[in-house]
Amino acid sequence: MQTALQPPVQESLFKRFGLIFGFIVLLGIIALPTPEGLPVAGQRMIGILIFSVIVWMTDSISYPVSAAVIMSLMAVLLGLSPDVANPKVLLGTSKALGIALGGFSNTAFALVAGALFLAAAMTQTGLDKRIALFVLSKIGAKTNRVLIGVILVGFILSFFVPSTTARVSCMVPIVMGIIMAFGVELKSRFAAVMMIATAQADSLWNVGIKTAAAQNMIAVGFIKSQLGIDVTWMDWFIAAAPFSAIMSVVLYYVLMKLMPPEKDEIAGGKEAVHRLLTEMGPMSFNEKKLLFISCTLLFLWATEKILHDFDTSTTTIVAIALMFLPGIGVMNWKQASPKINWGTIILFGVGISLGSALLSTKAAAWLAKIIVSAFGIQTMPALIILAILAAFLIIIHMGFASATALAAAMIPIIISILQSVKTPGINIVGLTMILQYVVSFGFILPVNAPQNMIAYGTETFEVKDFIRTGIPLTIIAYGLILLLGATYWKWLGLV
């Protein structure tokens, strides 16, 4: 009995004492002598970064609360630090608070906030559910084809619903309805495969489509602010989509090989999907309006810098404004507000602020020198550097429950590491993009991503099932990163 109770006790201890441990580590770092070449503000930002990582990894406080705590620490600790530009005077809490709030004025922040409203509109009108059911209705009742349908829906929705959590939240009840209608057990391999595929397919297409996930916006924001390069929607798609497409095929074969469904065909399966679609009734006027707005927005994203100069964030904000206008719109504020994950918005803004402060206080550059020296990558070929840093990100992701938080903590450091490398011809923007793809590798544990936890909450599979399929998926994905790095991405000039 004690053995059975041990894991929950350990988990509760982490949650209970994670915040206290974080503060102890933060105070310890502040109390240390300031290393040579690192400003006092930089040393304190490293302390805040490690504090953030500890509370995020232990889940001792919620993400929105952690964002408020991080902002407070930045305002006070940076405010009482010498100004990096003029060390003779203190920065002051007013300026420091401005740094802590700086992420909320970033165009990437506007895009993420707008994307969540777009996802809310999909939920409000039911257009996302209709798209999912329509695709599944064309697949058939054979279990392998239903699996293909689930993966295909994840791909299609990634274009129209720029929120992984929203996509999976839409898909889970549909897949559960199919499982129930098929008359199979909740703990069957069929149910497990379908639900795992729901989460993993969405994670894979977080890589392929720039607007599919908030963590991509963090990377794009830092690339633009620190390197002066604006990565367009099409640039990202051309580079990343082949990876996601190949891995989608891999996902199918991994699941079918390791967890083959009990039956080849489910009697009445196609009729069940057709019934769910019929129950929705004819397409509403609001759905038609939203479909038109979404398709227009997708067209504008894809043709940025090709047919026009409107950036992704601006076109998204205009689309959101249209969706709220009387007559034209598809929802009002009262309908949209409860469907918005405000915690994600707050965390995203603070994440950008945290990364920007690490860069501006020279903390990221100092950490980069330490990491470059430790790994000895200063003069290594680009592909070896990619291999080392990708492996590092995969391992550290095991402790994170949010790719957004991981990107906020690591991308500024990755950029600084790549800037300090002496290898001739290294493409900092390209390698940063590829390493951001790896940030989305939350394939191994249910706790590695919110979409995994949503699927896990259906109780259709065990943690061991997710791990058993997630480990080979991660190994193959890592190998594919290196293969494409040596071939396709090298041909594109990214490596």
Short mmCIF file of C-alpha atoms in Angstrom, two decimals:
data_model
loop_
_atom_site.label_atom_id
_atom_site.label_comp_id
_atom_site.label_asym_id
_atom_site.label_seq_id
_atom_site.Cartn_x
_atom_site.Cartn_y
_atom_site.Cartn_z
CA MET A 1 0.00 0.00 0.00
CA GLN A 2 2.82 2.39 0.81
CA THR A 3 4.46 1.72 -2.53
CA ALA A 4 1.24 2.54 -4.36
CA LEU A 5 0.91 5.81 -2.50
CA GLN A 6 4.54 6.85 -2.90
CA PRO A 7 4.44 8.61 -6.32
CA PRO A 8 1.54 10.94 -5.42
CA VAL A 9 3.30 11.85 -2.15
CA GLN A 10 6.48 12.72 -4.04
CA GLU A 11 4.56 14.74 -6.56
CA SER A 12 2.79 16.70 -3.82
CA LEU A 13 6.14 17.41 -2.14
CA PHE A 14 7.49 18.86 -5.40
CA LYS A 15 4.38 20.99 -5.82
CA ARG A 16 4.42 22.05 -2.18
CA PHE A 17 8.07 22.99 -1.85
CA GLY A 18 8.92 23.96 -5.43
CA LEU A 19 8.19 27.63 -4.86
CA ILE A 20 10.21 27.73 -1.63
CA PHE A 21 13.12 25.93 -3.31
CA GLY A 22 12.94 28.38 -6.21
CA PHE A 23 13.22 31.36 -3.89
CA ILE A 24 16.13 29.76 -2.00
CA VAL A 25 18.03 29.19 -5.25
CA LEU A 26 17.22 32.73 -6.42
CA LEU A 27 18.53 34.27 -3.16
CA GLY A 28 21.62 32.04 -3.33
CA ILE A 29 22.46 33.24 -6.86
CA ILE A 30 21.95 36.89 -5.89
CA ALA A 31 24.23 36.43 -2.84
CA LEU A 32 27.09 35.02 -4.93
CA PRO A 33 29.94 37.32 -6.06
CA THR A 34 29.20 38.72 -9.52
CA PRO A 35 31.28 36.84 -12.13
CA GLU A 36 33.62 38.82 -14.36
CA GLY A 37 31.93 40.03 -17.53
CA LEU A 38 28.41 39.67 -16.12
CA PRO A 39 26.52 42.79 -14.97
CA VAL A 40 24.70 42.66 -11.63
CA ALA A 41 21.39 42.90 -13.51
CA GLY A 42 22.46 39.92 -15.63
CA GLN A 43 23.28 37.87 -12.55
CA ARG A 44 19.87 38.64 -11.09
CA MET A 45 18.16 37.74 -14.38
CA ILE A 46 19.90 34.35 -14.32
CA GLY A 47 18.51 33.90 -10.81
CA ILE A 48 15.02 34.83 -12.03
CA LEU A 49 15.39 32.45 -15.01
CA ILE A 50 16.36 29.51 -12.80
CA PHE A 51 13.57 30.40 -10.34
CA SER A 52 11.14 30.38 -13.28
CA VAL A 53 12.37 27.01 -14.51
CA ILE A 54 12.01 25.51 -11.01
CA VAL A 55 8.41 26.70 -10.48
CA TRP A 56 7.47 25.68 -14.04
CA MET A 57 9.03 22.22 -13.70
CA THR A 58 7.58 21.53 -10.23
CA ASP A 59 4.20 23.04 -11.14
CA SER A 60 4.19 24.57 -7.64
CA ILE A 61 2.12 27.54 -8.80
CA SER A 62 -0.04 28.01 -11.89
CA TYR A 63 1.42 29.60 -15.01
CA PRO A 64 -0.57 32.86 -14.71
CA VAL A 65 0.52 33.24 -11.07
CA SER A 66 4.12 32.45 -11.99
CA ALA A 67 3.93 35.19 -14.62
CA ALA A 68 2.85 37.74 -11.99
CA VAL A 69 5.64 36.62 -9.64
CA ILE A 70 8.26 36.80 -12.41
CA MET A 71 7.12 40.32 -13.36
CA SER A 72 7.35 41.40 -9.70
CA LEU A 73 10.83 39.94 -9.31
CA MET A 74 12.03 41.63 -12.49
CA ALA A 75 10.60 44.99 -11.42
CA VAL A 76 12.18 44.88 -7.94
CA LEU A 77 15.49 43.08 -8.54
CA LEU A 78 16.33 44.82 -11.82
CA GLY A 79 15.10 48.12 -10.42
CA LEU A 80 17.62 47.86 -7.57
CA SER A 81 20.45 46.87 -9.94
CA PRO A 82 22.93 49.22 -11.64
CA ASP A 83 21.82 50.24 -15.13
CA VAL A 84 23.73 48.10 -17.66
CA ALA A 85 24.17 51.16 -19.93
CA ASN A 86 25.24 53.42 -17.02
CA PRO A 87 26.45 51.35 -14.03
CA LYS A 88 26.88 54.45 -11.84
CA VAL A 89 23.10 54.75 -11.35
CA LEU A 90 20.38 52.29 -10.45
CA LEU A 91 17.97 51.29 -13.19
CA GLY A 92 14.93 52.14 -11.04
CA THR A 93 11.76 50.15 -10.55
CA SER A 94 9.80 52.17 -13.10
CA LYS A 95 12.18 51.30 -15.94
CA ALA A 96 12.48 47.74 -14.67
CA LEU A 97 8.71 47.32 -14.68
CA GLY A 98 8.72 48.63 -18.23
CA ILE A 99 11.15 45.82 -19.13
CA ALA A 100 8.91 43.29 -17.34
CA LEU A 101 5.93 44.49 -19.35
CA GLY A 102 7.84 44.88 -22.61
CA GLY A 103 6.70 41.55 -24.00
CA PHE A 104 3.10 42.73 -24.08
CA SER A 105 3.97 45.28 -26.78
CA ASN A 106 5.61 42.68 -29.01
CA THR A 107 3.84 41.97 -32.32
CA ALA A 108 4.18 38.23 -31.62
CA PHE A 109 2.13 38.74 -28.46
CA ALA A 110 -0.61 40.39 -30.52
CA LEU A 111 -0.61 37.41 -32.88
CA VAL A 112 -0.96 34.85 -30.08
CA ALA A 113 -3.75 36.82 -28.40
CA GLY A 114 -5.52 37.16 -31.74
CA ALA A 115 -5.07 33.47 -32.46
CA LEU A 116 -6.82 32.54 -29.22
CA PHE A 117 -9.81 34.68 -30.22
CA LEU A 118 -9.86 32.96 -33.60
CA ALA A 119 -9.90 29.59 -31.81
CA ALA A 120 -12.75 30.86 -29.61
CA ALA A 121 -14.73 31.80 -32.73
CA MET A 122 -14.24 28.28 -34.10
CA THR A 123 -15.59 26.83 -30.85
CA GLN A 124 -18.48 29.32 -30.67
CA THR A 125 -19.71 28.57 -34.19
CA GLY A 126 -18.81 24.87 -34.17
CA LEU A 127 -16.89 25.20 -37.44
CA ASP A 128 -13.91 23.28 -36.06
CA LYS A 129 -16.17 20.36 -35.09
CA ARG A 130 -17.84 20.40 -38.51
CA ILE A 131 -14.48 20.31 -40.32
CA ALA A 132 -13.32 17.40 -38.14
CA LEU A 133 -16.51 15.38 -38.63
CA PHE A 134 -16.60 16.10 -42.37
CA VAL A 135 -13.09 14.72 -42.84
CA LEU A 136 -13.82 11.66 -40.70
CA SER A 137 -17.07 11.01 -42.59
CA LYS A 138 -15.07 10.56 -45.80
CA ILE A 139 -12.60 8.08 -44.30
CA GLY A 140 -14.66 4.94 -43.63
CA ALA A 141 -14.98 2.52 -40.71
CA LYS A 142 -11.74 0.56 -41.00
CA THR A 143 -9.66 1.23 -37.89
CA ASN A 144 -6.50 2.11 -39.81
CA ARG A 145 -8.46 4.59 -41.95
CA VAL A 146 -10.04 6.15 -38.86
CA LEU A 147 -6.51 6.63 -37.50
CA ILE A 148 -5.50 8.28 -40.78
CA GLY A 149 -8.58 10.48 -40.48
CA VAL A 150 -7.67 11.60 -36.95
CA ILE A 151 -4.13 12.51 -38.07
CA LEU A 152 -5.50 14.26 -41.17
CA VAL A 153 -7.94 16.31 -39.08
CA GLY A 154 -5.06 17.39 -36.84
CA PHE A 155 -3.23 18.59 -39.95
CA ILE A 156 -6.21 20.49 -41.41
CA LEU A 157 -7.26 22.14 -38.15
CA SER A 158 -3.67 23.39 -37.64
CA PHE A 159 -4.26 25.84 -40.51
CA PHE A 160 -7.53 27.21 -39.13
CA VAL A 161 -7.27 26.89 -35.32
CA PRO A 162 -4.02 28.50 -34.17
CA SER A 163 -4.13 26.96 -30.68
CA THR A 164 -3.05 23.39 -29.94
CA THR A 165 -5.15 23.19 -26.79
CA ALA A 166 -8.23 24.40 -28.69
CA ARG A 167 -7.66 21.87 -31.51
CA VAL A 168 -7.33 18.94 -29.14
CA SER A 169 -10.23 20.17 -27.01
CA CYS A 170 -12.34 20.11 -30.19
CA MET A 171 -11.15 16.69 -31.28
CA VAL A 172 -11.35 14.83 -27.96
CA PRO A 173 -15.17 14.83 -27.62
CA ILE A 174 -15.52 13.86 -31.29
CA VAL A 175 -13.11 10.94 -30.93
CA MET A 176 -14.80 9.94 -27.65
CA GLY A 177 -18.14 10.00 -29.46
CA ILE A 178 -16.73 7.74 -32.18
CA ILE A 179 -15.31 5.35 -29.56
CA MET A 180 -18.68 5.16 -27.79
CA ALA A 181 -20.63 4.83 -31.03
CA PHE A 182 -18.33 2.03 -32.22
CA GLY A 183 -19.18 0.14 -29.04
CA VAL A 184 -15.56 -0.58 -28.09
CA GLU A 185 -14.25 -0.47 -24.52
CA LEU A 186 -12.78 2.75 -23.16
CA LYS A 187 -9.56 0.90 -22.29
CA SER A 188 -9.28 -0.81 -25.68
CA ARG A 189 -6.21 -0.42 -27.89
CA PHE A 190 -8.43 1.22 -30.51
CA ALA A 191 -9.49 3.94 -28.07
CA ALA A 192 -5.91 4.42 -26.84
CA VAL A 193 -4.47 4.70 -30.36
CA MET A 194 -7.07 7.24 -31.47
CA MET A 195 -6.61 9.45 -28.42
CA ILE A 196 -2.81 9.31 -28.48
CA ALA A 197 -2.91 10.16 -32.20
CA THR A 198 -5.17 13.14 -31.44
CA ALA A 199 -2.53 14.66 -29.16
CA GLN A 200 0.59 13.65 -31.08
CA ALA A 201 -0.65 14.72 -34.53
CA ASP A 202 -1.35 18.21 -33.21
CA SER A 203 2.10 18.37 -31.61
CA LEU A 204 3.69 17.35 -34.92
CA TRP A 205 1.89 20.05 -36.86
CA ASN A 206 2.89 22.64 -34.25
CA VAL A 207 6.24 22.26 -35.98
CA GLY A 208 4.97 22.51 -39.56
CA ILE A 209 2.82 25.62 -39.31
CA LYS A 210 4.07 28.89 -37.85
CA THR A 211 0.68 30.01 -36.53
CA ALA A 212 -0.24 26.61 -35.05
CA ALA A 213 1.44 27.16 -31.67
CA ALA A 214 2.33 30.00 -29.31
CA GLN A 215 5.91 28.80 -28.83
CA ASN A 216 6.63 29.42 -32.52
CA MET A 217 5.66 33.05 -32.02
CA ILE A 218 8.18 33.39 -29.20
CA ALA A 219 10.97 32.15 -31.46
CA VAL A 220 9.85 34.33 -34.37
CA GLY A 221 9.61 37.33 -32.04
CA PHE A 222 13.16 36.86 -30.76
CA ILE A 223 14.52 36.24 -34.25
CA LYS A 224 12.97 39.51 -35.39
CA SER A 225 14.02 41.60 -32.37
CA GLN A 226 17.55 40.19 -31.98
CA LEU A 227 18.53 39.24 -35.52
CA GLY A 228 16.39 41.66 -37.54
CA ILE A 229 14.85 38.93 -39.72
CA ASP A 230 11.10 38.52 -40.14
CA VAL A 231 10.28 34.85 -40.77
CA THR A 232 7.10 34.79 -42.89
CA TRP A 233 4.36 32.17 -42.68
CA MET A 234 5.41 30.68 -46.03
CA ASP A 235 9.13 30.68 -45.14
CA TRP A 236 8.29 28.64 -42.05
CA PHE A 237 5.91 26.31 -43.92
CA ILE A 238 8.39 25.53 -46.71
CA ALA A 239 11.08 24.69 -44.16
CA ALA A 240 9.04 22.83 -41.53
CA ALA A 241 6.06 21.20 -43.30
CA PRO A 242 8.09 18.32 -44.82
CA PHE A 243 9.24 17.32 -41.33
CA SER A 244 5.65 17.29 -39.99
CA ALA A 245 4.36 15.42 -43.05
CA ILE A 246 7.00 12.69 -42.75
CA MET A 247 6.48 12.40 -38.99
CA SER A 248 2.71 12.10 -39.49
CA VAL A 249 3.35 8.98 -41.58
CA VAL A 250 5.79 7.75 -38.92
CA LEU A 251 3.15 8.35 -36.23
CA TYR A 252 0.68 6.16 -38.12
CA TYR A 253 3.11 3.24 -38.45
CA VAL A 254 4.45 3.54 -34.88
CA LEU A 255 0.92 3.41 -33.42
CA MET A 256 -0.25 0.60 -35.72
CA LYS A 257 2.89 -1.45 -34.99
CA LEU A 258 3.10 -0.95 -31.22
CA MET A 259 -0.63 -0.75 -30.41
CA PRO A 260 -2.57 -2.48 -33.20
CA PRO A 261 -6.36 -2.08 -32.73
CA GLU A 262 -8.30 -5.24 -31.79
CA LYS A 263 -10.40 -5.16 -34.98
CA ASP A 264 -9.70 -4.21 -38.59
CA GLU A 265 -13.14 -2.67 -39.02
CA ILE A 266 -15.77 -1.30 -36.65
CA ALA A 267 -19.36 -2.12 -37.57
CA GLY A 268 -21.48 0.98 -37.93
CA GLY A 269 -18.49 3.30 -37.58
CA LYS A 270 -19.13 5.41 -40.67
CA GLU A 271 -22.81 5.71 -39.74
CA ALA A 272 -21.84 6.95 -36.28
CA VAL A 273 -19.75 9.78 -37.71
CA HIS A 274 -22.49 10.60 -40.23
CA ARG A 275 -25.02 10.74 -37.39
CA LEU A 276 -22.83 13.16 -35.39
CA LEU A 277 -22.48 15.36 -38.48
CA THR A 278 -26.23 15.21 -39.21
CA GLU A 279 -27.00 16.26 -35.62
CA MET A 280 -25.12 19.51 -36.27
CA GLY A 281 -27.66 20.43 -38.95
CA PRO A 282 -26.93 22.60 -41.99
CA MET A 283 -24.01 25.02 -41.95
CA SER A 284 -25.03 28.24 -40.18
CA PHE A 285 -24.52 31.73 -41.58
CA ASN A 286 -21.95 32.45 -38.85
CA GLU A 287 -19.99 29.32 -39.80
CA LYS A 288 -19.96 30.44 -43.44
CA LYS A 289 -18.75 33.91 -42.46
CA LEU A 290 -16.04 32.47 -40.23
CA LEU A 291 -14.93 30.05 -42.93
CA PHE A 292 -14.60 32.94 -45.39
CA ILE A 293 -12.66 35.06 -42.87
CA SER A 294 -10.41 32.10 -41.96
CA CYS A 295 -9.66 31.21 -45.58
CA THR A 296 -8.94 34.85 -46.41
CA LEU A 297 -6.65 35.07 -43.37
CA LEU A 298 -4.85 31.87 -44.37
CA PHE A 299 -4.36 33.29 -47.86
CA LEU A 300 -2.91 36.53 -46.44
CA TRP A 301 -0.58 34.58 -44.12
CA ALA A 302 0.67 32.42 -46.98
CA THR A 303 1.26 35.32 -49.38
CA GLU A 304 3.04 37.69 -46.95
CA LYS A 305 6.02 39.35 -48.69
CA ILE A 306 4.90 37.69 -51.94
CA LEU A 307 1.68 39.53 -52.90
CA HIS A 308 1.56 42.10 -50.07
CA ASP A 309 3.55 43.53 -47.14
CA PHE A 310 0.96 43.05 -44.38
CA ASP A 311 2.57 41.09 -41.54
CA THR A 312 0.91 38.07 -39.92
CA SER A 313 0.09 39.86 -36.67
CA THR A 314 -1.64 42.78 -38.39
CA THR A 315 -3.80 40.62 -40.65
CA THR A 316 -4.81 38.48 -37.67
CA ILE A 317 -5.81 41.48 -35.54
CA VAL A 318 -7.88 42.89 -38.44
CA ALA A 319 -9.62 39.51 -38.83
CA ILE A 320 -10.43 39.44 -35.10
CA ALA A 321 -11.86 42.95 -35.30
CA LEU A 322 -14.10 41.87 -38.19
CA MET A 323 -15.30 38.85 -36.21
CA PHE A 324 -16.60 41.16 -33.49
CA LEU A 325 -18.30 43.78 -35.71
CA PRO A 326 -22.13 43.77 -35.69
CA GLY A 327 -23.55 42.19 -38.83
CA ILE A 328 -20.16 41.01 -40.07
CA GLY A 329 -18.99 39.28 -36.92
CA VAL A 330 -19.66 35.79 -35.60
CA MET A 331 -19.57 36.41 -31.84
CA ASN A 332 -19.67 39.12 -29.18
CA TRP A 333 -17.32 39.82 -26.29
CA LYS A 334 -19.44 38.00 -23.69
CA GLN A 335 -19.40 34.86 -25.82
CA ALA A 336 -15.67 35.03 -26.54
CA SER A 337 -14.27 36.02 -23.14
CA PRO A 338 -14.98 32.77 -21.23
CA LYS A 339 -13.40 30.74 -24.05
CA ILE A 340 -10.08 32.61 -23.94
CA ASN A 341 -7.22 31.12 -21.92
CA TRP A 342 -6.08 34.40 -20.40
CA GLY A 343 -3.36 32.58 -18.46
CA THR A 344 -1.68 31.59 -21.72
CA ILE A 345 -1.78 35.19 -22.93
CA ILE A 346 -0.21 36.47 -19.69
CA LEU A 347 2.46 33.75 -19.66
CA PHE A 348 3.31 34.46 -23.29
CA GLY A 349 3.80 38.19 -22.68
CA VAL A 350 5.96 37.62 -19.61
CA GLY A 351 7.91 34.91 -21.44
CA ILE A 352 8.91 37.40 -24.12
CA SER A 353 9.84 39.94 -21.42
CA LEU A 354 11.95 37.33 -19.60
CA GLY A 355 13.85 36.42 -22.76
CA SER A 356 14.36 40.04 -23.80
CA ALA A 357 15.68 40.92 -20.33
CA LEU A 358 18.12 37.99 -20.46
CA LEU A 359 19.45 39.44 -23.71
CA SER A 360 19.50 43.12 -22.70
CA THR A 361 21.27 42.44 -19.35
CA LYS A 362 23.88 40.30 -21.17
CA ALA A 363 22.86 37.28 -19.09
CA ALA A 364 22.05 35.22 -22.18
CA ALA A 365 25.41 35.98 -23.77
CA TRP A 366 27.24 35.06 -20.54
CA LEU A 367 25.32 31.77 -20.24
CA ALA A 368 25.99 31.09 -23.91
CA LYS A 369 29.75 31.34 -23.35
CA ILE A 370 29.50 28.87 -20.48
CA ILE A 371 27.50 26.39 -22.59
CA VAL A 372 29.71 26.82 -25.67
CA SER A 373 32.78 26.18 -23.52
CA ALA A 374 31.20 23.17 -21.75
CA PHE A 375 30.17 21.46 -24.99
CA GLY A 376 33.20 22.68 -26.95
CA ILE A 377 31.04 23.70 -29.91
CA GLN A 378 32.73 27.00 -30.74
CA THR A 379 34.27 25.72 -33.99
CA MET A 380 32.18 22.60 -34.63
CA PRO A 381 30.33 22.07 -37.93
CA ALA A 382 26.76 23.37 -37.99
CA LEU A 383 25.23 19.86 -38.10
CA ILE A 384 27.12 18.74 -34.96
CA ILE A 385 26.03 21.91 -33.16
CA LEU A 386 22.45 21.17 -34.21
CA ALA A 387 22.75 17.58 -32.94
CA ILE A 388 24.07 18.65 -29.52
CA LEU A 389 21.62 21.48 -28.92
CA ALA A 390 18.63 19.46 -30.20
CA ALA A 391 19.49 16.60 -27.80
CA PHE A 392 19.86 19.12 -24.97
CA LEU A 393 16.40 20.59 -25.68
CA ILE A 394 14.76 17.15 -25.88
CA ILE A 395 16.19 16.18 -22.49
CA ILE A 396 15.30 19.46 -20.75
CA HIS A 397 11.76 19.34 -22.20
CA MET A 398 11.15 16.26 -20.03
CA GLY A 399 10.82 18.61 -17.07
CA PHE A 400 8.55 21.18 -18.73
CA ALA A 401 4.76 21.11 -18.98
CA SER A 402 4.67 23.93 -21.54
CA ALA A 403 6.59 24.39 -24.79
CA THR A 404 5.77 28.10 -24.50
CA ALA A 405 7.64 28.29 -21.20
CA LEU A 406 10.52 26.24 -22.62
CA ALA A 407 10.81 28.53 -25.65
CA ALA A 408 10.74 31.64 -23.45
CA ALA A 409 13.55 30.27 -21.29
CA MET A 410 15.79 28.72 -23.94
CA ILE A 411 15.45 30.50 -27.31
CA PRO A 412 17.25 33.71 -26.19
CA ILE A 413 20.09 31.55 -24.86
CA ILE A 414 20.14 29.49 -28.07
CA ILE A 415 20.44 32.69 -30.14
CA SER A 416 23.34 33.88 -27.97
CA ILE A 417 25.05 30.47 -28.22
CA LEU A 418 24.81 30.54 -32.02
CA GLN A 419 26.08 34.13 -32.12
CA SER A 420 29.19 33.13 -30.16
CA VAL A 421 30.04 30.20 -32.47
CA LYS A 422 33.01 30.88 -34.76
CA THR A 423 32.16 28.33 -37.45
CA PRO A 424 32.25 30.09 -40.86
CA GLY A 425 28.94 30.45 -42.71
CA ILE A 426 26.71 29.38 -39.84
CA ASN A 427 23.07 30.46 -40.33
CA ILE A 428 21.88 31.69 -36.92
CA VAL A 429 18.29 32.31 -38.08
CA GLY A 430 18.01 28.91 -39.75
CA LEU A 431 19.41 26.96 -36.81
CA THR A 432 17.23 28.88 -34.35
CA MET A 433 14.16 27.96 -36.41
CA ILE A 434 15.12 24.29 -36.50
CA LEU A 435 15.85 24.19 -32.77
CA GLN A 436 12.46 25.79 -32.20
CA TYR A 437 10.95 22.80 -34.00
CA VAL A 438 12.58 20.62 -31.33
CA VAL A 439 10.96 22.72 -28.60
CA SER A 440 7.63 21.26 -29.76
CA PHE A 441 8.84 17.68 -29.11
CA GLY A 442 6.56 16.95 -26.15
CA PHE A 443 6.05 13.37 -27.30
CA ILE A 444 7.21 11.26 -24.35
CA LEU A 445 5.19 12.15 -21.23
CA PRO A 446 1.55 13.26 -20.89
CA VAL A 447 2.74 16.12 -18.65
CA ASN A 448 5.03 17.49 -21.38
CA ALA A 449 2.20 19.42 -23.10
CA PRO A 450 -1.34 20.62 -22.29
CA GLN A 451 -2.75 18.74 -25.30
CA ASN A 452 -1.29 15.51 -23.95
CA MET A 453 -2.98 16.06 -20.61
CA ILE A 454 -6.35 16.74 -22.26
CA ALA A 455 -6.11 13.43 -24.11
CA TYR A 456 -4.84 11.64 -20.99
CA GLY A 457 -7.82 12.97 -19.03
CA THR A 458 -10.13 10.75 -21.12
CA GLU A 459 -8.65 7.69 -19.34
CA THR A 460 -8.40 5.80 -22.63
CA PHE A 461 -4.69 5.06 -22.20
CA GLU A 462 -2.07 4.68 -19.48
CA VAL A 463 1.09 6.74 -19.05
CA LYS A 464 3.14 3.68 -20.10
CA ASP A 465 1.23 3.57 -23.41
CA PHE A 466 2.13 7.18 -24.15
CA ILE A 467 5.77 6.58 -23.21
CA ARG A 468 5.96 3.34 -25.23
CA THR A 469 4.88 5.14 -28.40
CA GLY A 470 6.46 8.50 -27.54
CA ILE A 471 10.05 7.32 -27.13
CA PRO A 472 10.40 5.81 -30.64
CA LEU A 473 8.55 8.82 -32.04
CA THR A 474 11.08 11.15 -30.37
CA ILE A 475 14.09 9.10 -31.50
CA ILE A 476 12.87 9.05 -35.11
CA ALA A 477 12.02 12.78 -34.97
CA TYR A 478 15.54 13.54 -33.68
CA GLY A 479 17.06 11.43 -36.45
CA LEU A 480 14.89 13.19 -39.04
CA ILE A 481 16.04 16.59 -37.76
CA LEU A 482 19.64 15.56 -38.42
CA LEU A 483 18.80 13.96 -41.78
CA LEU A 484 16.96 17.05 -43.03
CA GLY A 485 19.73 19.20 -41.55
CA ALA A 486 22.24 17.36 -43.73
CA THR A 487 20.05 17.45 -46.85
CA TYR A 488 16.88 19.51 -47.34
CA TRP A 489 17.58 22.29 -44.84
CA LYS A 490 21.18 22.53 -46.03
CA TRP A 491 19.87 22.94 -49.56
CA LEU A 492 17.55 25.71 -48.31
CA GLY A 493 20.54 27.40 -46.66
CA LEU A 494 19.22 27.00 -43.09
CA VAL A 495 22.15 24.85 -41.93
#
